[in-house]
Amino acid sequence: MKSMERYRTLFDAATDAIAMADAETREILDINHAMEQLSGWDRSEIIGKHQQVLQPSEQGSWEHQRSSWDGALTETQLVTRDGKVREVEIKASSLELNGRTALIGFFRDITERKRYEQDLFRSNALLERIFANIRMSIAYLDTDFNFIRVNRTYADADGHDPDYFVGKNHFKLFPNEENEQIFREVVASGQPYAVYAKPFVYERNRERGVTYWDWNVQPVKDRQGRVTGLVLSLLNRTDEKRSEEKLRLFARALEASVNSIAIVDASHPSLPLIYVNPAFTDITGYSAEEALGRNPCFLQGDDRAQPELEEIRRAIREKRDGQAVLRNYRKDGSLLWNELSISPVWDEAGTVTHYIGVARDITRHKGYEAELERLSNFDTLTALPNRSLLRDRLVQAIVHARRDSGIMAVAVVDLDGFKAINDSLGHHVGDLMLQDVARRLSECAREGDTVARQDGDEFVIVMAELAREEDALLVAEKLQAVFLSPIRCDTHELFITASIGIAMYPRDGADAESILKHGDLALHRAKEKGRNGYQFYSPEMNRRVSESLSIGNSLHRALDREEFIIHYQPQIDLRSGRIVGVEALLRWQSPDAGGLVSPAQFIPVAEECGLIVPIGQWVLRQSCLEAKGWHDRGFKITMAVNLSARQFREAGLVEVVRDALDAAGLEAQYLELELTESILIDQAEFVFGILQQLREMGVQLSIDDFGTGYSSLSYLKRFPITRLKIDQSFIRGVVSDSDDAAIVGAIISMAHNLRLKVIAEGVETAEQQDFLRSRQCDEVQGYYFSRPIPARGITDLLQRNTGACISAP
């Protein structure tokens, strides 16, 4: 009895409404006090009635719910005594009561919660539209975290329809222990939870990588404050997060950029700087505090008349990109070249709000450009304009003279004997001399004239705006006076002269090329006339050049046409009077010229165009063959053959000589090669090696025209020379000129002291022969004995020669 009372007390004290029914008949067996309040039925009135009185339809009958009365929570409806419908949750189980099976149901009134849900999701049409269309993902879950409803945004994020989620458990779809714990804490505490940009990586969307969400879990409470569900709202911040990351990277790039970056406020008329990066400070020297708020033009200082600045101003007016190269100035005042690019920044309304300027420091690049320009236009040794800039200056001078109907002139200056100084004293001394000459010529020139170094030791002076042609003569005399005083180079004090050629505009040419060409022709004429002087161009020089060109063209065909012949001039031993040798002299019988062409005409041309090399080889071979023929007849005479400087510069000279001797079968001691003094001075080390090889072969070596060049005892001592030939210019005056007599006597004495033989050329009188014999000259040749004659004539002379002096035939 007491246990029954205790049961009744507990039964009536329960807060949940409880009803018991017979499992078979479905008659109500008992209800507690909470059910009386919920249903409106008195316990005494309802016992024995069918359970249908509490349920609105067969669907909600207890028979229909039997399968759910195993401890599961089920939502259904309950009808009160006055016919009202209440929303309830039923949790049921079965038990044995007095030998009968009874069902017991625990009912919880959820009408208010349902009404709240209806108010939240259905009743308010505006809220419903917001719920359906808001960009935020929203899900409504019960306290067991089952989905009750989700909006379209939530469903789209996972690629499903909203209905897919209803009734499914959140953490079965999206397993995450950490988040599940958070949900439980919200249910337990009734306090919301929110976090900004929380990263998520669910197993289901791992292929999408990390996503970031604003994540808010809001508890839903009934009127009693009990948590009846959760509203989960999610806002995808992934794009924003990535944008923020990009902005952070961009900001880092701005900070790390080596280029100066500045931003100006386009909304303010003064376009003030609102941002500068560290590179701006490093490059300009101005701190951010010193620059911000100022117009960027402060960097130009007073140098604002720059044409390219207008391009920047125009770009700003036209609201477009712009580029310019500007001169800016650092805080310390030093020049700063900038390659500036500006770009406008537009807002959504189409208004330019800012301009971004990126400036690249090209100061060093500009320095390189200036240096390249200097190197391309100025000579590195003398700092004078070079050939390229000379032509520009000359063209400008001609243009001005043509415009003003004026005149101008060009003086081509070449140093006399510079190569000998350069080779003997070294390039360092030669360079110092060229620098001093450049300085002197520059000081001598008039203001507005151009002094340029054209090549080597050749200078050009452009004399602009001459009042009359005679003024060029005055300038030429001033130029010559430059060389009167010695030039000091280190410990050396050197004298040097110059040859000058002058051409005038418009008299001597109408363009730069012709003026320079005619100046060169005049220079060559000055050299030919003995150097240390000046010559004005004349048409006669052109005629001579034309003749040289014509000769050059014919020379190319002369070898093939066998137009060359060799004449030989005897060389006489003064003691015995016998012919001891002959000199081979080239002659050219040109059908184009109608006879013999003077060697003085064609030899220089052959030298210049390089034909002297094959011609010289032919002469060497023919002379060796002729000498061998005389030897075979019993006349052991020496064959003297001239070698040009051009032949020495060609590779394989020693082999050429050896081949000629071998082809003729001539002993090397009977071949004498005549060299000019200039060959010995030019590339002395190279020449010494070749001469040494020739002497080792047994070939004799002589110096031709001794005394007319740069005679030096040093090369007579150093090189393996066997004989000196005194130039005819000294022989001509030995009888009448005491100086010539003294020079010739000194040469003979010096040569004998050096154990060298001496031969005099150009002997034309018996008096000259007697003088030379008295001075113990070894050998002579000249018209007094014989003109150069063909080989047949030499054979006759050799056969007639009995020891007495022979005369010309």
PDB file of N, CA, C and O in Angstrom, residues 477-512:
ATOM      1  N   GLU A 477      99.561  77.849 -90.620  1.00  0.00           N
ATOM      2  CA  GLU A 477     100.839  78.321 -90.078  1.00  0.00           C
ATOM      3  C   GLU A 477     100.837  78.241 -88.552  1.00  0.00           C
ATOM      4  O   GLU A 477     101.850  77.900 -87.931  1.00  0.00           O
ATOM      5  N   LYS A 478      99.689  78.505 -87.926  1.00  0.00           N
ATOM      6  CA  LYS A 478      99.592  78.368 -86.475  1.00  0.00           C
ATOM      7  C   LYS A 478      99.757  76.908 -86.064  1.00  0.00           C
ATOM      8  O   LYS A 478     100.395  76.598 -85.046  1.00  0.00           O
ATOM      9  N   LEU A 479      99.186  76.017 -86.877  1.00  0.00           N
ATOM     10  CA  LEU A 479      99.310  74.596 -86.566  1.00  0.00           C
ATOM     11  C   LEU A 479     100.765  74.144 -86.645  1.00  0.00           C
ATOM     12  O   LEU A 479     101.230  73.346 -85.808  1.00  0.00           O
ATOM     13  N   GLN A 480     101.496  74.636 -87.622  1.00  0.00           N
ATOM     14  CA  GLN A 480     102.902  74.255 -87.733  1.00  0.00           C
ATOM     15  C   GLN A 480     103.714  74.798 -86.565  1.00  0.00           C
ATOM     16  O   GLN A 480     104.631  74.139 -86.063  1.00  0.00           O
ATOM     17  N   ALA A 481     103.337  75.991 -86.121  1.00  0.00           N
ATOM     18  CA  ALA A 481     104.065  76.598 -85.007  1.00  0.00           C
ATOM     19  C   ALA A 481     103.906  75.798 -83.719  1.00  0.00           C
ATOM     20  O   ALA A 481     104.744  75.885 -82.810  1.00  0.00           O
ATOM     21  N   VAL A 482     102.848  75.010 -83.651  1.00  0.00           N
ATOM     22  CA  VAL A 482     102.612  74.173 -82.470  1.00  0.00           C
ATOM     23  C   VAL A 482     103.788  73.237 -82.216  1.00  0.00           C
ATOM     24  O   VAL A 482     104.101  72.897 -81.069  1.00  0.00           O
ATOM     25  N   PHE A 483     104.491  72.832 -83.266  1.00  0.00           N
ATOM     26  CA  PHE A 483     105.509  71.799 -83.163  1.00  0.00           C
ATOM     27  C   PHE A 483     106.925  72.364 -83.044  1.00  0.00           C
ATOM     28  O   PHE A 483     107.899  71.607 -83.113  1.00  0.00           O
ATOM     29  N   LEU A 484     107.045  73.688 -82.886  1.00  0.00           N
ATOM     30  CA  LEU A 484     108.366  74.281 -82.787  1.00  0.00           C
ATOM     31  C   LEU A 484     109.048  73.955 -81.461  1.00  0.00           C
ATOM     32  O   LEU A 484     110.265  73.753 -81.412  1.00  0.00           O
ATOM     33  N   SER A 485     108.280  73.925 -80.391  1.00  0.00           N
ATOM     34  CA  SER A 485     108.865  73.635 -79.080  1.00  0.00           C
ATOM     35  C   SER A 485     108.879  72.132 -78.835  1.00  0.00           C
ATOM     36  O   SER A 485     108.027  71.402 -79.342  1.00  0.00           O
ATOM     37  N   PRO A 486     109.849  71.648 -78.052  1.00  0.00           N
ATOM     38  CA  PRO A 486     109.957  70.202 -77.814  1.00  0.00           C
ATOM     39  C   PRO A 486     108.799  69.689 -76.958  1.00  0.00           C
ATOM     40  O   PRO A 486     108.191  70.434 -76.194  1.00  0.00           O
ATOM     41  N   ILE A 487     108.538  68.404 -77.111  1.00  0.00           N
ATOM     42  CA  ILE A 487     107.501  67.742 -76.325  1.00  0.00           C
ATOM     43  C   ILE A 487     108.191  66.899 -75.266  1.00  0.00           C
ATOM     44  O   ILE A 487     109.048  66.069 -75.584  1.00  0.00           O
ATOM     45  N   ARG A 488     107.809  67.105 -74.030  1.00  0.00           N
ATOM     46  CA  ARG A 488     108.425  66.365 -72.928  1.00  0.00           C
ATOM     47  C   ARG A 488     107.537  65.175 -72.551  1.00  0.00           C
ATOM     48  O   ARG A 488     106.388  65.345 -72.184  1.00  0.00           O
ATOM     49  N   CYS A 489     108.131  63.993 -72.649  1.00  0.00           N
ATOM     50  CA  CYS A 489     107.421  62.756 -72.316  1.00  0.00           C
ATOM     51  C   CYS A 489     108.269  61.997 -71.315  1.00  0.00           C
ATOM     52  O   CYS A 489     109.315  61.431 -71.675  1.00  0.00           O
ATOM     53  N   ASP A 490     107.839  62.026 -70.066  1.00  0.00           N
ATOM     54  CA  ASP A 490     108.635  61.449 -68.981  1.00  0.00           C
ATOM     55  C   ASP A 490     110.006  62.112 -68.958  1.00  0.00           C
ATOM     56  O   ASP A 490     110.101  63.322 -68.826  1.00  0.00           O
ATOM     57  N   THR A 491     111.044  61.335 -69.138  1.00  0.00           N
ATOM     58  CA  THR A 491     112.405  61.897 -69.097  1.00  0.00           C
ATOM     59  C   THR A 491     112.888  62.316 -70.478  1.00  0.00           C
ATOM     60  O   THR A 491     114.013  62.805 -70.613  1.00  0.00           O
ATOM     61  N   HIS A 492     112.072  62.134 -71.506  1.00  0.00           N
ATOM     62  CA  HIS A 492     112.485  62.434 -72.875  1.00  0.00           C
ATOM     63  C   HIS A 492     112.020  63.825 -73.294  1.00  0.00           C
ATOM     64  O   HIS A 492     110.926  64.267 -72.941  1.00  0.00           O
ATOM     65  N   GLU A 493     112.881  64.504 -74.051  1.00  0.00           N
ATOM     66  CA  GLU A 493     112.520  65.775 -74.667  1.00  0.00           C
ATOM     67  C   GLU A 493     112.637  65.579 -76.175  1.00  0.00           C
ATOM     68  O   GLU A 493     113.733  65.405 -76.715  1.00  0.00           O
ATOM     69  N   LEU A 494     111.493  65.578 -76.840  1.00  0.00           N
ATOM     70  CA  LEU A 494     111.440  65.150 -78.236  1.00  0.00           C
ATOM     71  C   LEU A 494     110.949  66.282 -79.134  1.00  0.00           C
ATOM     72  O   LEU A 494     110.043  67.036 -78.766  1.00  0.00           O
ATOM     73  N   PHE A 495     111.550  66.359 -80.313  1.00  0.00           N
ATOM     74  CA  PHE A 495     111.067  67.273 -81.345  1.00  0.00           C
ATOM     75  C   PHE A 495     110.360  66.445 -82.412  1.00  0.00           C
ATOM     76  O   PHE A 495     110.807  65.354 -82.772  1.00  0.00           O
ATOM     77  N   ILE A 496     109.282  66.970 -82.900  1.00  0.00           N
ATOM     78  CA  ILE A 496     108.553  66.285 -83.969  1.00  0.00           C
ATOM     79  C   ILE A 496     107.920  67.323 -84.870  1.00  0.00           C
ATOM     80  O   ILE A 496     107.599  68.443 -84.431  1.00  0.00           O
ATOM     81  N   THR A 497     107.794  66.979 -86.133  1.00  0.00           N
ATOM     82  CA  THR A 497     107.143  67.875 -87.093  1.00  0.00           C
ATOM     83  C   THR A 497     105.859  67.234 -87.576  1.00  0.00           C
ATOM     84  O   THR A 497     105.559  66.080 -87.255  1.00  0.00           O
ATOM     85  N   ALA A 498     105.121  67.974 -88.364  1.00  0.00           N
ATOM     86  CA  ALA A 498     103.844  67.468 -88.871  1.00  0.00           C
ATOM     87  C   ALA A 498     103.664  67.887 -90.317  1.00  0.00           C
ATOM     88  O   ALA A 498     104.108  68.961 -90.737  1.00  0.00           O
ATOM     89  N   SER A 499     103.007  67.028 -91.086  1.00  0.00           N
ATOM     90  CA  SER A 499     102.587  67.354 -92.450  1.00  0.00           C
ATOM     91  C   SER A 499     101.090  67.633 -92.418  1.00  0.00           C
ATOM     92  O   SER A 499     100.338  66.945 -91.724  1.00  0.00           O
ATOM     93  N   ILE A 500     100.660  68.647 -93.178  1.00  0.00           N
ATOM     94  CA  ILE A 500      99.274  69.111 -93.109  1.00  0.00           C
ATOM     95  C   ILE A 500      98.701  69.205 -94.515  1.00  0.00           C
ATOM     96  O   ILE A 500      99.324  69.777 -95.421  1.00  0.00           O
ATOM     97  N   GLY A 501      97.512  68.640 -94.691  1.00  0.00           N
ATOM     98  CA  GLY A 501      96.795  68.776 -95.954  1.00  0.00           C
ATOM     99  C   GLY A 501      95.493  69.518 -95.718  1.00  0.00           C
ATOM    100  O   GLY A 501      94.784  69.242 -94.751  1.00  0.00           O
ATOM    101  N   ILE A 502      95.165  70.476 -96.590  1.00  0.00           N
ATOM    102  CA  ILE A 502      93.999  71.331 -96.365  1.00  0.00           C
ATOM    103  C   ILE A 502      93.077  71.264 -97.581  1.00  0.00           C
ATOM    104  O   ILE A 502      93.535  71.382 -98.724  1.00  0.00           O
ATOM    105  N   ALA A 503      91.789  71.109 -97.323  1.00  0.00           N
ATOM    106  CA  ALA A 503      90.766  71.143 -98.366  1.00  0.00           C
ATOM    107  C   ALA A 503      89.692  72.129 -97.945  1.00  0.00           C
ATOM    108  O   ALA A 503      89.376  72.251 -96.755  1.00  0.00           O
ATOM    109  N   MET A 504      89.115  72.826 -98.920  1.00  0.00           N
ATOM    110  CA  MET A 504      88.164  73.904 -98.649  1.00  0.00           C
ATOM    111  C   MET A 504      86.768  73.519 -99.146  1.00  0.00           C
ATOM    112  O   MET A 504      86.605  72.782-100.108  1.00  0.00           O
ATOM    113  N   TYR A 505      85.764  74.041 -98.426  1.00  0.00           N
ATOM    114  CA  TYR A 505      84.380  73.988 -98.903  1.00  0.00           C
ATOM    115  C   TYR A 505      83.962  75.403 -99.270  1.00  0.00           C
ATOM    116  O   TYR A 505      84.224  76.345 -98.506  1.00  0.00           O
ATOM    117  N   PRO A 506      83.334  75.611-100.430  1.00  0.00           N
ATOM    118  CA  PRO A 506      82.832  74.615-101.404  1.00  0.00           C
ATOM    119  C   PRO A 506      83.794  74.346-102.555  1.00  0.00           C
ATOM    120  O   PRO A 506      83.477  73.572-103.441  1.00  0.00           O
ATOM    121  N   ARG A 507      84.993  74.977-102.508  1.00  0.00           N
ATOM    122  CA  ARG A 507      85.895  74.879-103.650  1.00  0.00           C
ATOM    123  C   ARG A 507      86.331  73.459-103.943  1.00  0.00           C
ATOM    124  O   ARG A 507      86.403  73.048-105.111  1.00  0.00           O
ATOM    125  N   ASP A 508      86.613  72.663-102.902  1.00  0.00           N
ATOM    126  CA  ASP A 508      87.211  71.344-103.096  1.00  0.00           C
ATOM    127  C   ASP A 508      86.242  70.188-102.879  1.00  0.00           C
ATOM    128  O   ASP A 508      86.639  69.029-102.905  1.00  0.00           O
ATOM    129  N   GLY A 509      84.962  70.478-102.625  1.00  0.00           N
ATOM    130  CA  GLY A 509      83.999  69.411-102.427  1.00  0.00           C
ATOM    131  C   GLY A 509      82.723  69.937-101.811  1.00  0.00           C
ATOM    132  O   GLY A 509      82.728  70.976-101.134  1.00  0.00           O
ATOM    133  N   ALA A 510      81.631  69.198-102.038  1.00  0.00           N
ATOM    134  CA  ALA A 510      80.318  69.654-101.561  1.00  0.00           C
ATOM    135  C   ALA A 510      79.808  68.839-100.378  1.00  0.00           C
ATOM    136  O   ALA A 510      78.752  69.146 -99.842  1.00  0.00           O
ATOM    137  N   ASP A 511      80.552  67.796 -99.979  1.00  0.00           N
ATOM    138  CA  ASP A 511      80.084  66.971 -98.864  1.00  0.00           C
ATOM    139  C   ASP A 511      81.258  66.554 -98.001  1.00  0.00           C
ATOM    140  O   ASP A 511      82.432  66.768 -98.355  1.00  0.00           O
ATOM    141  N   ALA A 512      80.939  65.958 -96.856  1.00  0.00           N
ATOM    142  CA  ALA A 512      81.969  65.619 -95.879  1.00  0.00           C
ATOM    143  C   ALA A 512      82.975  64.621 -96.442  1.00  0.00           C
ATOM    144  O   ALA A 512      84.188  64.755 -96.218  1.00  0.00           O
TER     145      ALA A 512
END
